[in-house]
């Protein structure tokens, strides 16, 4: 269904650019990965496509409170969702965030 999946997915575009959390320092605030949403990121959705990634690899999407459930369901029904962590804890607990340059289209 159009407009209901994350940008960058081949079946339905919704995640064009997932901001880099762990990379060069930028004045830009990380924003939600849902298509057209410019709200501040509140959640990190860690995921992995087992057909493409090694088991320990974690890709990330960012979510605001409004889109957390939708993006989690999108990843969950595919068996990709591994963890949902508050954005502030993702930075503080040393998990490292996404690899530089990662985006939802990189699966």
mmCIF file of N, CA, C and O in Angstrom:
data_model
loop_
_atom_site.group_PDB
_atom_site.id
_atom_site.type_symbol
_atom_site.label_atom_id
_atom_site.label_comp_id
_atom_site.label_asym_id
_atom_site.label_seq_id
_atom_site.Cartn_x
_atom_site.Cartn_y
_atom_site.Cartn_z
ATOM 1 N N UNK A 1 0.846 -1.160 0.000
ATOM 2 C CA UNK A 1 0.000 0.000 0.000
ATOM 3 C C UNK A 1 0.894 1.226 0.000
ATOM 4 O O UNK A 1 1.797 1.329 0.817
ATOM 5 N N UNK A 2 0.678 2.155 -0.933
ATOM 6 C CA UNK A 2 1.538 3.328 -1.057
ATOM 7 C C UNK A 2 1.567 4.142 0.225
ATOM 8 O O UNK A 2 0.555 4.320 0.887
ATOM 9 N N UNK A 3 2.751 4.639 0.523
ATOM 10 C CA UNK A 3 2.920 5.507 1.683
ATOM 11 C C UNK A 3 2.901 4.783 3.017
ATOM 12 O O UNK A 3 2.836 5.406 4.045
ATOM 13 N N UNK A 4 2.946 3.449 3.010
ATOM 14 C CA UNK A 4 2.868 2.755 4.283
ATOM 15 C C UNK A 4 4.121 1.971 4.623
ATOM 16 O O UNK A 4 4.178 1.314 5.634
ATOM 17 N N UNK A 5 5.113 1.989 3.774
ATOM 18 C CA UNK A 5 6.349 1.282 4.080
ATOM 19 C C UNK A 5 7.502 2.264 4.132
ATOM 20 O O UNK A 5 7.390 3.379 3.657
ATOM 21 N N UNK A 6 8.626 1.863 4.727
ATOM 22 C CA UNK A 6 9.771 2.760 4.869
ATOM 23 C C UNK A 6 10.378 3.184 3.538
ATOM 24 O O UNK A 6 10.368 2.431 2.579
ATOM 25 N N UNK A 7 10.898 4.402 3.499
ATOM 26 C CA UNK A 7 11.571 4.919 2.301
ATOM 27 C C UNK A 7 12.723 4.017 1.918
ATOM 28 O O UNK A 7 13.404 3.476 2.754
ATOM 29 N N UNK A 8 12.956 3.899 0.625
ATOM 30 C CA UNK A 8 14.093 3.147 0.154
ATOM 31 C C UNK A 8 13.798 1.689 -0.102
ATOM 32 O O UNK A 8 14.607 0.983 -0.655
ATOM 33 N N UNK A 9 12.652 1.200 0.295
ATOM 34 C CA UNK A 9 12.297 -0.189 0.039
ATOM 35 C C UNK A 9 11.888 -0.302 -1.413
ATOM 36 O O UNK A 9 11.167 0.531 -1.942
ATOM 37 N N UNK A 10 12.323 -1.349 -2.074
ATOM 38 C CA UNK A 10 12.055 -1.489 -3.485
ATOM 39 C C UNK A 10 10.570 -1.628 -3.774
ATOM 40 O O UNK A 10 10.092 -1.145 -4.780
ATOM 41 N N UNK A 11 9.809 -2.259 -2.898
ATOM 42 C CA UNK A 11 8.394 -2.473 -3.151
ATOM 43 C C UNK A 11 7.590 -1.188 -3.016
ATOM 44 O O UNK A 11 6.680 -0.944 -3.777
ATOM 45 N N UNK A 12 7.914 -0.368 -2.047
ATOM 46 C CA UNK A 12 7.205 0.888 -1.867
ATOM 47 C C UNK A 12 8.133 1.889 -1.205
ATOM 48 O O UNK A 12 8.621 1.662 -0.115
ATOM 49 N N UNK A 13 8.413 2.998 -1.874
ATOM 50 C CA UNK A 13 9.381 3.977 -1.355
ATOM 51 C C UNK A 13 8.878 4.694 -0.109
ATOM 52 O O UNK A 13 7.786 5.188 -0.094
ATOM 53 N N UNK A 14 9.704 4.693 0.947
ATOM 54 C CA UNK A 14 9.369 5.448 2.155
ATOM 55 C C UNK A 14 10.586 5.939 2.934
ATOM 56 O O UNK A 14 10.452 6.832 3.716
ATOM 57 N N UNK A 15 11.773 5.349 2.769
ATOM 58 C CA UNK A 15 12.951 5.790 3.533
ATOM 59 C C UNK A 15 14.063 6.235 2.591
ATOM 60 O O UNK A 15 14.929 5.453 2.270
ATOM 61 N N UNK A 16 14.050 7.473 2.139
ATOM 62 C CA UNK A 16 15.063 7.950 1.206
ATOM 63 C C UNK A 16 16.421 8.067 1.872
ATOM 64 O O UNK A 16 17.395 7.515 1.424
ATOM 65 N N UNK A 17 16.465 8.809 2.948
ATOM 66 C CA UNK A 17 17.734 9.043 3.647
ATOM 67 C C UNK A 17 17.548 8.794 5.120
ATOM 68 O O UNK A 17 16.824 9.495 5.773
ATOM 69 N N UNK A 18 18.206 7.787 5.626
ATOM 70 C CA UNK A 18 18.212 7.566 7.062
ATOM 71 C C UNK A 18 19.427 8.302 7.587
ATOM 72 O O UNK A 18 20.546 8.040 7.167
ATOM 73 N N UNK A 19 19.230 9.268 8.479
ATOM 74 C CA UNK A 19 20.369 10.043 8.965
ATOM 75 C C UNK A 19 21.408 9.169 9.647
ATOM 76 O O UNK A 19 21.070 8.171 10.271
ATOM 77 N N UNK A 20 22.651 9.557 9.507
ATOM 78 C CA UNK A 20 23.740 8.849 10.161
ATOM 79 C C UNK A 20 23.816 9.330 11.601
ATOM 80 O O UNK A 20 23.925 10.515 11.866
ATOM 81 N N UNK A 21 23.737 8.390 12.538
ATOM 82 C CA UNK A 21 23.840 8.742 13.951
ATOM 83 C C UNK A 21 25.302 8.791 14.358
ATOM 84 O O UNK A 21 25.733 9.654 15.080
ATOM 85 N N UNK A 22 26.054 7.843 13.870
ATOM 86 C CA UNK A 22 27.455 7.719 14.255
ATOM 87 C C UNK A 22 28.308 8.079 13.049
ATOM 88 O O UNK A 22 28.528 7.270 12.183
ATOM 89 N N UNK A 23 28.749 9.289 12.980
ATOM 90 C CA UNK A 23 29.522 9.731 11.839
ATOM 91 C C UNK A 23 30.048 11.117 12.125
ATOM 92 O O UNK A 23 30.132 11.530 13.273
ATOM 93 N N UNK A 24 30.382 11.847 11.072
ATOM 94 C CA UNK A 24 30.885 13.193 11.276
ATOM 95 C C UNK A 24 29.884 14.038 12.058
ATOM 96 O O UNK A 24 28.681 13.904 11.870
ATOM 97 N N UNK A 25 30.400 14.882 12.937
ATOM 98 C CA UNK A 25 29.536 15.756 13.714
ATOM 99 C C UNK A 25 28.841 16.713 12.764
ATOM 100 O O UNK A 25 29.445 17.276 11.866
ATOM 101 N N UNK A 26 27.545 16.864 12.970
ATOM 102 C CA UNK A 26 26.746 17.698 12.089
ATOM 103 C C UNK A 26 25.800 18.535 12.924
ATOM 104 O O UNK A 26 25.399 18.137 14.010
ATOM 105 N N UNK A 27 25.432 19.702 12.388
ATOM 106 C CA UNK A 27 24.449 20.542 13.055
ATOM 107 C C UNK A 27 23.040 20.007 12.837
ATOM 108 O O UNK A 27 22.115 20.416 13.519
ATOM 109 N N UNK A 28 22.864 19.096 11.872
ATOM 110 C CA UNK A 28 21.553 18.539 11.605
ATOM 111 C C UNK A 28 21.161 17.567 12.701
ATOM 112 O O UNK A 28 21.941 16.739 13.121
ATOM 113 N N UNK A 29 19.898 17.686 13.133
ATOM 114 C CA UNK A 29 19.380 16.749 14.120
ATOM 115 C C UNK A 29 18.845 15.538 13.387
ATOM 116 O O UNK A 29 18.176 15.673 12.369
ATOM 117 N N UNK A 30 19.108 14.336 13.875
ATOM 118 C CA UNK A 30 18.551 13.142 13.245
ATOM 119 C C UNK A 30 17.027 13.193 13.267
ATOM 120 O O UNK A 30 16.428 13.568 14.281
ATOM 121 N N UNK A 31 16.417 12.824 12.165
ATOM 122 C CA UNK A 31 14.966 12.874 12.047
ATOM 123 C C UNK A 31 14.400 11.488 11.765
ATOM 124 O O UNK A 31 15.116 10.573 11.352
ATOM 125 N N UNK A 32 13.124 11.361 11.956
ATOM 126 C CA UNK A 32 12.397 10.118 11.720
ATOM 127 C C UNK A 32 12.589 9.659 10.284
ATOM 128 O O UNK A 32 12.644 10.452 9.352
ATOM 129 N N UNK A 33 12.682 8.347 10.107
ATOM 130 C CA UNK A 33 12.895 7.755 8.801
ATOM 131 C C UNK A 33 11.611 7.576 7.987
ATOM 132 O O UNK A 33 11.685 7.224 6.813
ATOM 133 N N UNK A 34 10.458 7.789 8.585
ATOM 134 C CA UNK A 34 9.202 7.636 7.847
ATOM 135 C C UNK A 34 9.109 8.699 6.755
ATOM 136 O O UNK A 34 9.498 9.852 6.964
ATOM 137 N N UNK A 35 8.605 8.301 5.611
ATOM 138 C CA UNK A 35 8.526 9.187 4.452
ATOM 139 C C UNK A 35 7.799 10.483 4.800
ATOM 140 O O UNK A 35 6.700 10.471 5.344
ATOM 141 N N UNK A 36 8.449 11.586 4.492
ATOM 142 C CA UNK A 36 7.860 12.900 4.688
ATOM 143 C C UNK A 36 7.889 13.413 6.112
ATOM 144 O O UNK A 36 7.540 14.557 6.359
ATOM 145 N N UNK A 37 8.294 12.603 7.063
ATOM 146 C CA UNK A 37 8.329 13.034 8.455
ATOM 147 C C UNK A 37 9.645 13.740 8.723
ATOM 148 O O UNK A 37 10.710 13.236 8.390
ATOM 149 N N UNK A 38 9.566 14.892 9.332
ATOM 150 C CA UNK A 38 10.767 15.649 9.687
ATOM 151 C C UNK A 38 10.892 15.805 11.202
ATOM 152 O O UNK A 38 11.663 16.612 11.698
ATOM 153 N N UNK A 39 10.121 15.013 11.949
ATOM 154 C CA UNK A 39 10.165 15.081 13.414
ATOM 155 C C UNK A 39 11.500 14.537 13.921
ATOM 156 O O UNK A 39 12.125 13.686 13.290
ATOM 157 N N UNK A 40 11.911 15.025 15.075
ATOM 158 C CA UNK A 40 13.148 14.546 15.690
ATOM 159 C C UNK A 40 13.053 13.049 15.969
ATOM 160 O O UNK A 40 12.005 12.533 16.352
ATOM 161 N N UNK A 41 14.163 12.363 15.774
ATOM 162 C CA UNK A 41 14.237 10.939 16.081
ATOM 163 C C UNK A 41 14.203 10.746 17.591
ATOM 164 O O UNK A 41 14.906 11.435 18.329
ATOM 165 N N UNK A 42 13.371 9.822 18.037
ATOM 166 C CA UNK A 42 13.252 9.493 19.452
ATOM 167 C C UNK A 42 13.660 8.044 19.685
ATOM 168 O O UNK A 42 14.108 7.681 20.759
ATOM 169 N N UNK A 43 13.547 7.225 18.652
ATOM 170 C CA UNK A 43 13.800 5.789 18.745
ATOM 171 C C UNK A 43 14.763 5.332 17.668
ATOM 172 O O UNK A 43 14.781 5.876 16.571
ATOM 173 N N UNK A 44 15.543 4.318 17.995
ATOM 174 C CA UNK A 44 16.395 3.637 17.023
ATOM 175 C C UNK A 44 15.831 2.232 16.868
ATOM 176 O O UNK A 44 15.681 1.511 17.861
ATOM 177 N N UNK A 45 15.513 1.845 15.647
ATOM 178 C CA UNK A 45 15.039 0.498 15.349
ATOM 179 C C UNK A 45 16.196 -0.255 14.712
ATOM 180 O O UNK A 45 16.604 0.059 13.593
ATOM 181 N N UNK A 46 16.759 -1.183 15.442
ATOM 182 C CA UNK A 46 17.889 -1.973 14.945
ATOM 183 C C UNK A 46 17.321 -3.195 14.242
ATOM 184 O O UNK A 46 16.436 -3.868 14.768
ATOM 185 N N UNK A 47 17.838 -3.465 13.046
ATOM 186 C CA UNK A 47 17.306 -4.578 12.263
ATOM 187 C C UNK A 47 18.401 -5.255 11.472
ATOM 188 O O UNK A 47 19.524 -4.777 11.400
ATOM 189 N N UNK A 48 18.040 -6.376 10.885
ATOM 190 C CA UNK A 48 18.980 -7.181 10.136
ATOM 191 C C UNK A 48 18.186 -8.041 9.158
ATOM 192 O O UNK A 48 17.218 -8.682 9.544
ATOM 193 N N UNK A 49 18.580 -8.045 7.892
ATOM 194 C CA UNK A 49 17.988 -8.934 6.904
ATOM 195 C C UNK A 49 18.895 -10.159 6.829
ATOM 196 O O UNK A 49 19.985 -10.099 6.267
ATOM 197 N N UNK A 50 18.467 -11.297 7.379
ATOM 198 C CA UNK A 50 19.343 -12.471 7.450
ATOM 199 C C UNK A 50 19.744 -13.032 6.086
ATOM 200 O O UNK A 50 20.728 -13.756 5.992
ATOM 201 N N UNK A 51 19.026 -12.675 5.043
ATOM 202 C CA UNK A 51 19.399 -13.143 3.696
ATOM 203 C C UNK A 51 20.569 -12.342 3.139
ATOM 204 O O UNK A 51 21.220 -12.768 2.195
ATOM 205 N N UNK A 52 20.815 -11.175 3.717
ATOM 206 C CA UNK A 52 21.843 -10.273 3.194
ATOM 207 C C UNK A 52 22.968 -10.019 4.189
ATOM 208 O O UNK A 52 24.118 -9.879 3.799
ATOM 209 N N UNK A 53 22.639 -9.946 5.482
ATOM 210 C CA UNK A 53 23.597 -9.529 6.505
ATOM 211 C C UNK A 53 24.046 -10.683 7.386
ATOM 212 O O UNK A 53 23.298 -11.622 7.626
ATOM 213 N N UNK A 54 25.249 -10.566 7.907
ATOM 214 C CA UNK A 54 25.722 -11.517 8.903
ATOM 215 C C UNK A 54 24.875 -11.341 10.169
ATOM 216 O O UNK A 54 24.333 -10.260 10.402
ATOM 217 N N UNK A 55 24.747 -12.374 10.998
ATOM 218 C CA UNK A 55 23.853 -12.306 12.164
ATOM 219 C C UNK A 55 24.134 -11.158 13.129
ATOM 220 O O UNK A 55 23.208 -10.609 13.724
ATOM 221 N N UNK A 56 25.386 -10.772 13.282
ATOM 222 C CA UNK A 56 25.709 -9.704 14.243
ATOM 223 C C UNK A 56 25.508 -8.300 13.684
ATOM 224 O O UNK A 56 25.488 -7.327 14.430
ATOM 225 N N UNK A 57 25.334 -8.154 12.391
ATOM 226 C CA UNK A 57 25.186 -6.835 11.770
ATOM 227 C C UNK A 57 23.848 -6.213 12.143
ATOM 228 O O UNK A 57 22.835 -6.891 12.181
ATOM 229 N N UNK A 58 23.863 -4.922 12.428
ATOM 230 C CA UNK A 58 22.642 -4.193 12.736
ATOM 231 C C UNK A 58 22.558 -2.958 11.855
ATOM 232 O O UNK A 58 23.446 -2.107 11.870
ATOM 233 N N UNK A 59 21.494 -2.879 11.094
ATOM 234 C CA UNK A 59 21.159 -1.680 10.345
ATOM 235 C C UNK A 59 20.204 -0.896 11.234
ATOM 236 O O UNK A 59 19.648 -1.442 12.192
ATOM 237 N N UNK A 60 19.992 0.381 10.944
ATOM 238 C CA UNK A 60 19.100 1.159 11.798
ATOM 239 C C UNK A 60 18.191 2.062 10.996
ATOM 240 O O UNK A 60 18.563 2.576 9.934
ATOM 241 N N UNK A 61 16.998 2.214 11.507
ATOM 242 C CA UNK A 61 16.066 3.250 11.083
ATOM 243 C C UNK A 61 15.784 4.066 12.325
ATOM 244 O O UNK A 61 15.861 3.565 13.448
ATOM 245 N N UNK A 62 15.433 5.320 12.124
ATOM 246 C CA UNK A 62 15.089 6.206 13.226
ATOM 247 C C UNK A 62 13.585 6.452 13.196
ATOM 248 O O UNK A 62 12.980 6.458 12.126
ATOM 249 N N UNK A 63 13.005 6.671 14.368
ATOM 250 C CA UNK A 63 11.563 6.894 14.426
ATOM 251 C C UNK A 63 11.217 7.952 15.467
ATOM 252 O O UNK A 63 11.853 8.031 16.516
ATOM 253 N N UNK A 64 10.184 8.721 15.143
ATOM 254 C CA UNK A 64 9.586 9.617 16.130
ATOM 255 C C UNK A 64 8.558 8.775 16.895
ATOM 256 O O UNK A 64 8.303 7.612 16.550
ATOM 257 N N UNK A 65 7.955 9.345 17.929
ATOM 258 C CA UNK A 65 6.954 8.595 18.687
ATOM 259 C C UNK A 65 5.792 8.160 17.798
ATOM 260 O O UNK A 65 5.292 7.051 17.921
ATOM 261 N N UNK A 66 5.371 9.036 16.894
ATOM 262 C CA UNK A 66 4.216 8.744 16.040
ATOM 263 C C UNK A 66 4.460 7.560 15.096
ATOM 264 O O UNK A 66 3.552 6.781 14.830
ATOM 265 N N UNK A 67 5.673 7.412 14.575
ATOM 266 C CA UNK A 67 5.943 6.380 13.577
ATOM 267 C C UNK A 67 6.664 5.143 14.113
ATOM 268 O O UNK A 67 6.934 4.213 13.360
ATOM 269 N N UNK A 68 6.971 5.127 15.381
ATOM 270 C CA UNK A 68 7.697 3.982 15.962
ATOM 271 C C UNK A 68 6.976 2.664 15.706
ATOM 272 O O UNK A 68 7.573 1.693 15.230
ATOM 273 N N UNK A 69 5.696 2.613 16.015
ATOM 274 C CA UNK A 69 4.944 1.366 15.881
ATOM 275 C C UNK A 69 4.843 0.932 14.419
ATOM 276 O O UNK A 69 5.030 -0.238 14.091
ATOM 277 N N UNK A 70 4.569 1.869 13.533
ATOM 278 C CA UNK A 70 4.424 1.540 12.107
ATOM 279 C C UNK A 70 5.726 0.964 11.532
ATOM 280 O O UNK A 70 5.717 -0.077 10.866
ATOM 281 N N UNK A 71 6.828 1.644 11.787
ATOM 282 C CA UNK A 71 8.107 1.163 11.268
ATOM 283 C C UNK A 71 8.510 -0.161 11.920
ATOM 284 O O UNK A 71 9.052 -1.050 11.259
ATOM 285 N N UNK A 72 8.211 -0.320 13.208
ATOM 286 C CA UNK A 72 8.506 -1.579 13.903
ATOM 287 C C UNK A 72 7.703 -2.724 13.295
ATOM 288 O O UNK A 72 8.234 -3.823 13.091
ATOM 289 N N UNK A 73 6.433 -2.476 12.996
ATOM 290 C CA UNK A 73 5.602 -3.514 12.389
ATOM 291 C C UNK A 73 6.115 -3.880 11.001
ATOM 292 O O UNK A 73 6.137 -5.056 10.628
ATOM 293 N N UNK A 74 6.501 -2.867 10.230
ATOM 294 C CA UNK A 74 7.020 -3.124 8.882
ATOM 295 C C UNK A 74 8.214 -4.067 8.934
ATOM 296 O O UNK A 74 8.300 -5.029 8.176
ATOM 297 N N UNK A 75 9.144 -3.799 9.841
ATOM 298 C CA UNK A 75 10.322 -4.658 9.982
ATOM 299 C C UNK A 75 9.970 -5.992 10.650
ATOM 300 O O UNK A 75 10.502 -7.037 10.276
ATOM 301 N N UNK A 76 9.073 -5.941 11.620
ATOM 302 C CA UNK A 76 8.716 -7.133 12.380
ATOM 303 C C UNK A 76 8.053 -8.212 11.549
ATOM 304 O O UNK A 76 8.376 -9.394 11.693
ATOM 305 N N UNK A 77 7.129 -7.842 10.671
ATOM 306 C CA UNK A 77 6.437 -8.861 9.874
ATOM 307 C C UNK A 77 7.393 -9.555 8.916
ATOM 308 O O UNK A 77 7.119 -10.667 8.458
ATOM 309 N N UNK A 78 8.518 -8.935 8.621
ATOM 310 C CA UNK A 78 9.523 -9.533 7.750
ATOM 311 C C UNK A 78 10.571 -10.319 8.538
ATOM 312 O O UNK A 78 11.471 -10.912 7.971
ATOM 313 N N UNK A 79 10.463 -10.258 9.870
ATOM 314 C CA UNK A 79 11.431 -10.946 10.711
ATOM 315 C C UNK A 79 12.762 -10.226 10.802
ATOM 316 O O UNK A 79 13.767 -10.821 11.193
ATOM 317 N N UNK A 80 12.786 -8.929 10.478
ATOM 318 C CA UNK A 80 14.035 -8.164 10.467
ATOM 319 C C UNK A 80 14.302 -7.440 11.786
ATOM 320 O O UNK A 80 15.455 -7.187 12.125
ATOM 321 N N UNK A 81 13.271 -7.040 12.508
ATOM 322 C CA UNK A 81 13.441 -6.206 13.703
ATOM 323 C C UNK A 81 14.149 -6.976 14.803
ATOM 324 O O UNK A 81 13.754 -8.073 15.180
ATOM 325 N N UNK A 82 15.229 -6.390 15.327
ATOM 326 C CA UNK A 82 16.007 -7.015 16.393
ATOM 327 C C UNK A 82 15.864 -6.290 17.720
ATOM 328 O O UNK A 82 15.890 -6.911 18.769
ATOM 329 N N UNK A 83 15.722 -4.952 17.682
ATOM 330 C CA UNK A 83 15.666 -4.189 18.923
ATOM 331 C C UNK A 83 15.119 -2.805 18.650
ATOM 332 O O UNK A 83 15.298 -2.268 17.555
ATOM 333 N N UNK A 84 14.440 -2.241 19.649
ATOM 334 C CA UNK A 84 13.986 -0.853 19.614
ATOM 335 C C UNK A 84 14.543 -0.196 20.867
ATOM 336 O O UNK A 84 14.285 -0.646 21.977
ATOM 337 N N UNK A 85 15.350 0.843 20.662
ATOM 338 C CA UNK A 85 16.073 1.489 21.754
ATOM 339 C C UNK A 85 15.820 2.995 21.697
ATOM 340 O O UNK A 85 15.840 3.585 20.617
ATOM 341 N N UNK A 86 15.601 3.630 22.849
ATOM 342 C CA UNK A 86 15.496 5.089 22.824
ATOM 343 C C UNK A 86 16.758 5.704 22.212
ATOM 344 O O UNK A 86 17.874 5.239 22.484
ATOM 345 N N UNK A 87 16.588 6.705 21.391
ATOM 346 C CA UNK A 87 17.704 7.328 20.703
ATOM 347 C C UNK A 87 18.799 7.767 21.667
ATOM 348 O O UNK A 87 19.980 7.535 21.426
ATOM 349 N N UNK A 88 18.423 8.384 22.775
ATOM 350 C CA UNK A 88 19.408 8.870 23.753
ATOM 351 C C UNK A 88 20.238 7.728 24.323
ATOM 352 O O UNK A 88 21.438 7.864 24.529
ATOM 353 N N UNK A 89 19.626 6.579 24.561
ATOM 354 C CA UNK A 89 20.366 5.429 25.085
ATOM 355 C C UNK A 89 21.271 4.822 24.029
ATOM 356 O O UNK A 89 22.334 4.302 24.342
ATOM 357 N N UNK A 90 20.859 4.862 22.786
ATOM 358 C CA UNK A 90 21.679 4.307 21.699
ATOM 359 C C UNK A 90 23.017 5.021 21.665
ATOM 360 O O UNK A 90 24.048 4.412 21.536
ATOM 361 N N UNK A 91 23.006 6.327 21.830
ATOM 362 C CA UNK A 91 24.243 7.105 21.840
ATOM 363 C C UNK A 91 25.043 6.873 23.119
ATOM 364 O O UNK A 91 26.261 6.823 23.090
ATOM 365 N N UNK A 92 24.362 6.753 24.236
ATOM 366 C CA UNK A 92 25.026 6.693 25.535
ATOM 367 C C UNK A 92 25.573 5.319 25.885
ATOM 368 O O UNK A 92 26.551 5.203 26.604
ATOM 369 N N UNK A 93 24.950 4.244 25.400
ATOM 370 C CA UNK A 93 25.349 2.930 25.879
ATOM 371 C C UNK A 93 26.466 2.283 25.073
ATOM 372 O O UNK A 93 26.784 1.124 25.297
ATOM 373 N N UNK A 94 26.997 3.003 24.099
ATOM 374 C CA UNK A 94 28.139 2.478 23.376
ATOM 375 C C UNK A 94 27.806 1.473 22.297
ATOM 376 O O UNK A 94 28.688 0.792 21.799
ATOM 377 N N UNK A 95 26.538 1.364 21.920
ATOM 378 C CA UNK A 95 26.194 0.417 20.865
ATOM 379 C C UNK A 95 26.668 0.901 19.513
ATOM 380 O O UNK A 95 26.704 0.132 18.574
ATOM 381 N N UNK A 96 27.011 2.159 19.406
ATOM 382 C CA UNK A 96 27.674 2.647 18.212
ATOM 383 C C UNK A 96 26.802 3.199 17.129
ATOM 384 O O UNK A 96 27.274 3.885 16.246
ATOM 385 N N UNK A 97 25.528 2.918 17.135
ATOM 386 C CA UNK A 97 24.670 3.431 16.072
ATOM 387 C C UNK A 97 24.961 2.741 14.758
ATOM 388 O O UNK A 97 25.722 1.789 14.686
ATOM 389 N N UNK A 98 24.358 3.229 13.692
ATOM 390 C CA UNK A 98 24.549 2.588 12.388
ATOM 391 C C UNK A 98 25.928 2.851 11.828
ATOM 392 O O UNK A 98 26.615 3.773 12.260
ATOM 393 N N UNK A 99 26.308 2.034 10.892
ATOM 394 C CA UNK A 99 27.573 2.255 10.218
ATOM 395 C C UNK A 99 27.444 3.504 9.362
ATOM 396 O O UNK A 99 26.387 3.797 8.821
ATOM 397 N N UNK A 100 28.521 4.240 9.215
ATOM 398 C CA UNK A 100 28.487 5.466 8.416
ATOM 399 C C UNK A 100 27.961 5.148 7.031
ATOM 400 O O UNK A 100 28.377 4.199 6.399
ATOM 401 N N UNK A 101 27.011 5.938 6.591
ATOM 402 C CA UNK A 101 26.478 5.773 5.252
ATOM 403 C C UNK A 101 25.347 4.779 5.142
ATOM 404 O O UNK A 101 24.789 4.598 4.083
ATOM 405 N N UNK A 102 24.965 4.121 6.238
ATOM 406 C CA UNK A 102 23.874 3.170 6.175
ATOM 407 C C UNK A 102 22.573 3.886 5.861
ATOM 408 O O UNK A 102 22.330 4.998 6.309
ATOM 409 N N UNK A 103 21.737 3.233 5.122
ATOM 410 C CA UNK A 103 20.396 3.723 4.895
ATOM 411 C C UNK A 103 19.480 2.530 4.758
ATOM 412 O O UNK A 103 19.939 1.397 4.606
ATOM 413 N N UNK A 104 18.208 2.772 4.780
ATOM 414 C CA UNK A 104 17.252 1.682 4.669
ATOM 415 C C UNK A 104 17.378 0.966 3.341
ATOM 416 O O UNK A 104 17.037 -0.201 3.224
ATOM 417 N N UNK A 105 17.905 1.624 2.353
ATOM 418 C CA UNK A 105 18.056 1.006 1.042
ATOM 419 C C UNK A 105 19.241 0.044 0.990
ATOM 420 O O UNK A 105 19.395 -0.698 0.037
ATOM 421 N N UNK A 106 20.078 0.028 2.040
ATOM 422 C CA UNK A 106 21.279 -0.809 2.047
ATOM 423 C C UNK A 106 21.041 -2.242 2.493
ATOM 424 O O UNK A 106 21.977 -2.932 2.819
ATOM 425 N N UNK A 107 19.828 -2.705 2.506
ATOM 426 C CA UNK A 107 19.633 -4.069 2.969
ATOM 427 C C UNK A 107 19.810 -4.970 1.865
ATOM 428 O O UNK A 107 20.172 -5.741 1.355
#
